[in-house]
XYZ file of C-alpha atoms in Angstrom:
274
model
C 187.272 131.515 80.227
C 186.882 131.386 84.025
C 190.009 133.505 84.386
C 188.604 136.147 82.019
C 185.297 136.225 83.968
C 187.175 136.651 87.255
C 189.214 139.548 85.800
C 185.999 141.163 84.523
C 184.337 140.922 87.959
C 187.479 142.306 89.588
C 187.470 145.235 87.152
C 183.810 146.014 87.902
C 184.475 145.870 91.651
C 187.453 148.243 91.296
C 185.266 150.681 89.361
C 182.574 150.547 92.052
C 185.172 151.235 94.770
C 186.657 154.115 92.792
C 183.234 155.745 92.314
C 182.376 155.190 95.990
C 185.540 156.875 97.284
C 185.230 159.661 94.741
C 181.733 160.414 96.077
C 182.971 160.317 99.673
C 185.827 162.723 98.902
C 183.499 165.032 96.957
C 181.036 165.020 99.866
C 183.743 165.892 102.381
C 185.085 168.618 100.083
C 181.615 170.140 99.676
C 180.818 169.888 103.376
C 184.048 171.365 104.712
C 185.432 173.689 102.074
C 183.358 174.880 99.125
C 179.711 174.805 98.068
C 178.546 175.396 94.477
C 176.014 178.183 94.011
C 174.149 179.275 90.889
C 172.690 182.793 90.776
C 168.931 182.422 90.119
C 167.796 186.074 90.352
C 168.891 189.594 89.461
C 169.015 191.005 92.998
C 172.820 191.367 92.926
C 173.217 192.905 89.457
C 175.527 194.008 88.096
C 177.986 192.392 90.507
C 176.361 189.004 89.889
C 174.228 188.131 86.887
C 171.563 185.464 86.496
C 173.413 182.333 85.414
C 176.700 183.050 87.219
C 178.126 179.841 88.714
C 180.431 180.219 91.692
C 181.816 178.350 94.668
C 181.137 179.596 98.189
C 184.154 179.625 100.509
C 182.815 177.902 103.636
C 186.141 178.255 105.457
C 185.871 182.063 105.519
C 183.702 182.416 108.633
C 183.737 178.999 110.305
C 181.016 176.371 110.329
C 177.459 176.177 111.589
C 174.824 173.502 111.103
C 173.715 175.359 107.955
C 177.154 174.844 106.414
C 176.261 171.174 105.931
C 174.497 170.091 102.719
C 170.733 169.479 102.906
C 170.452 170.738 106.502
C 166.904 171.983 107.065
C 165.458 170.067 104.095
C 162.486 167.754 104.594
C 162.681 164.039 103.956
C 160.153 163.568 101.110
C 156.702 162.599 102.320
C 157.483 163.362 105.967
C 157.771 166.310 108.360
C 161.269 165.199 109.354
C 164.034 167.711 108.679
C 167.565 166.660 107.768
C 170.355 167.889 110.039
C 173.764 166.462 109.207
C 175.507 168.836 111.632
C 173.538 168.602 114.899
C 175.198 171.430 116.842
C 174.427 175.083 117.531
C 176.567 178.176 117.117
C 179.670 178.297 114.921
C 182.910 176.303 115.000
C 186.189 178.100 114.167
C 184.112 181.270 113.854
C 185.479 184.516 112.437
C 183.540 187.697 111.754
C 182.588 188.666 108.204
C 183.845 191.957 106.798
C 181.514 194.747 105.809
C 181.129 194.689 102.036
C 181.570 190.913 101.662
C 179.189 189.116 99.298
C 177.775 186.392 101.532
C 175.625 183.287 101.094
C 173.325 182.551 104.030
C 170.313 180.418 104.846
C 167.067 182.392 104.897
C 165.938 182.443 108.553
C 162.372 181.329 107.774
C 162.144 180.075 104.164
C 164.975 177.496 104.397
C 166.556 178.506 101.082
C 169.996 179.975 100.416
C 170.290 183.700 99.640
C 173.254 185.763 98.424
C 173.541 189.453 99.355
C 176.103 192.068 100.355
C 176.885 192.550 104.045
C 176.120 196.167 104.974
C 175.343 196.351 108.701
C 177.486 194.877 111.461
C 176.194 194.182 114.999
C 175.337 197.476 116.693
C 175.185 199.486 113.432
C 172.300 201.793 112.603
C 171.178 201.382 108.969
C 168.696 203.452 106.984
C 167.775 204.266 103.386
C 166.810 207.877 102.603
C 165.858 208.794 99.039
C 167.871 205.852 97.748
C 170.998 206.808 99.727
C 172.396 204.362 102.284
C 173.068 205.820 105.747
C 175.285 204.029 108.263
C 175.289 205.274 111.847
C 173.789 208.581 110.712
C 176.327 209.217 107.924
C 175.529 209.026 104.207
C 177.596 206.442 102.329
C 179.208 208.217 99.339
C 177.876 207.370 95.867
C 179.437 208.453 92.574
C 177.908 208.042 89.084
C 179.334 205.107 87.095
C 177.371 205.272 83.843
C 174.407 203.053 83.039
C 173.796 199.320 83.082
C 171.707 198.094 80.162
C 170.331 194.729 79.049
C 167.659 193.498 76.660
C 164.177 192.842 78.027
C 163.988 189.086 77.485
C 163.510 186.030 79.750
C 166.608 185.152 81.776
C 167.557 181.868 83.451
C 165.392 178.758 83.934
C 162.665 180.813 85.633
C 162.354 183.125 82.634
C 162.606 186.275 84.766
C 162.399 189.621 82.963
C 165.097 192.144 83.940
C 162.887 195.248 84.311
C 159.310 196.477 84.520
C 157.223 198.367 81.999
C 159.520 197.785 79.003
C 158.319 195.777 75.951
C 160.203 192.581 75.174
C 163.134 193.115 72.882
C 163.661 196.682 74.066
C 166.498 197.914 76.271
C 166.329 198.032 80.070
C 168.502 200.822 81.470
C 169.430 201.299 85.150
C 171.536 204.035 86.670
C 174.817 202.604 87.985
C 176.546 204.133 91.005
C 179.723 203.261 92.880
C 179.159 203.054 96.621
C 182.089 203.338 99.049
C 181.387 201.611 102.365
C 183.344 202.849 105.382
C 186.357 200.635 105.975
C 185.303 198.350 103.125
C 185.640 198.068 99.355
C 183.816 200.165 96.775
C 181.222 198.345 94.709
C 178.620 199.120 92.074
C 174.911 199.340 92.806
C 171.957 199.814 90.455
C 169.120 202.290 90.742
C 166.366 201.030 88.459
C 163.903 203.820 89.255
C 163.382 206.668 91.710
C 161.100 206.375 94.728
C 161.282 202.594 94.902
C 159.642 200.715 97.762
C 162.965 200.359 99.596
C 164.364 203.848 98.918
C 163.076 205.180 102.251
C 163.057 203.043 105.388
C 162.987 203.406 109.148
C 166.360 203.357 110.900
C 167.288 199.776 111.804
C 169.631 198.873 114.659
C 171.415 195.576 114.023
C 171.151 193.344 117.124
C 174.207 191.675 118.615
C 174.997 188.443 116.781
C 173.093 189.527 113.653
C 173.880 191.139 110.300
C 172.085 193.426 107.838
C 172.196 192.586 104.110
C 171.259 194.464 100.936
C 171.174 193.467 97.285
C 173.278 195.558 94.895
C 170.238 195.878 92.609
C 168.540 198.042 95.196
C 165.111 198.337 93.597
C 164.848 194.602 92.865
C 166.021 192.863 96.023
C 164.238 191.181 98.928
C 166.701 191.780 101.748
C 167.058 193.032 105.336
C 164.900 196.095 104.657
C 161.872 193.840 104.988
C 160.939 191.392 107.721
C 159.518 188.129 106.308
C 157.270 187.684 109.345
C 155.589 191.093 109.127
C 156.031 192.087 105.476
C 155.844 188.667 103.813
C 159.096 189.249 101.950
C 162.779 189.914 102.541
C 165.002 188.326 105.161
C 165.112 190.762 108.085
C 168.158 190.534 110.341
C 170.275 187.432 109.746
C 171.730 185.604 112.792
C 175.415 184.672 112.520
C 174.695 180.931 112.622
C 172.757 181.159 109.332
C 175.807 182.360 107.395
C 177.247 179.707 105.047
C 180.236 181.397 103.433
C 181.730 184.085 101.215
C 181.438 184.340 97.424
C 184.952 184.954 96.120
C 185.073 184.117 92.421
C 182.731 183.326 89.527
C 183.830 180.118 87.809
C 181.762 180.647 84.651
C 178.474 182.196 83.612
C 175.636 181.138 81.319
C 173.275 183.602 79.660
C 170.940 180.758 78.624
C 168.259 178.776 80.409
C 170.699 176.063 81.540
C 174.319 175.846 82.658
C 174.697 173.008 80.156
C 174.132 175.362 77.204
C 177.855 176.055 76.849
C 177.310 178.123 73.701
C 175.570 180.735 75.899
C 178.465 181.061 78.367
C 179.699 184.635 78.883
C 183.345 184.798 77.825
C 184.131 187.833 80.018
C 183.099 186.185 83.323
C 185.376 183.139 83.513
C 187.196 183.125 86.898
C 185.992 186.681 87.580
C 186.571 187.951 91.124
C 183.478 188.966 93.110
C 184.000 192.542 94.300
């Protein structure tokens, strides 16, 4: 009897050790290599849909303090912020490529955003009548059909995909293929003409900063707006706020939860992010 009790205690202790080391390894893996990210909004449609689940490659551009989990979060009930990587700048830094889909920490709101990198340091960026201009030159756009979806709540927040359309009806956006200079071509959506961000001043990207846009141009809070002055958007994003590159969608759920496996989209398993 005593021998059986000892073996039982030993088995429990081995299980505890296994779980402990598994958590340590998972924490190291998440801190150094990849971070899970779930798409909560439609600002990157149709490249990324609400409910896409992907891993962010944190090795792509090196590490900053914002590459560490929970950095910038408050300890509940206090004004103390967590900083698991107490250093400035970037370690093993490399420059992102124009056209990359990048996850970064919002410079003022302390939440993670995902957008497409458009403007490099020193670039001049402007929107004119819905056309992107880089350094005074229009970026070519070619028609690519339409993107349509049903007007119904999407994701846990219950966001509706378009404005002014009754529920159950079809939302239709013009789809265009945009060819960035020296970068890949990608699709963008034009939900309606004369949107708030279709005409902007010319922005010059400061050294050490980057300019980001959402692919769903009429439904994206991005670098066209300064959060300090306009109360929305992200403004210019300093290099140290970049977390990593989105390379591949692991799976995608069209329902209100990732756990609703019967709502997973069969055509998005292991889909490359272009």
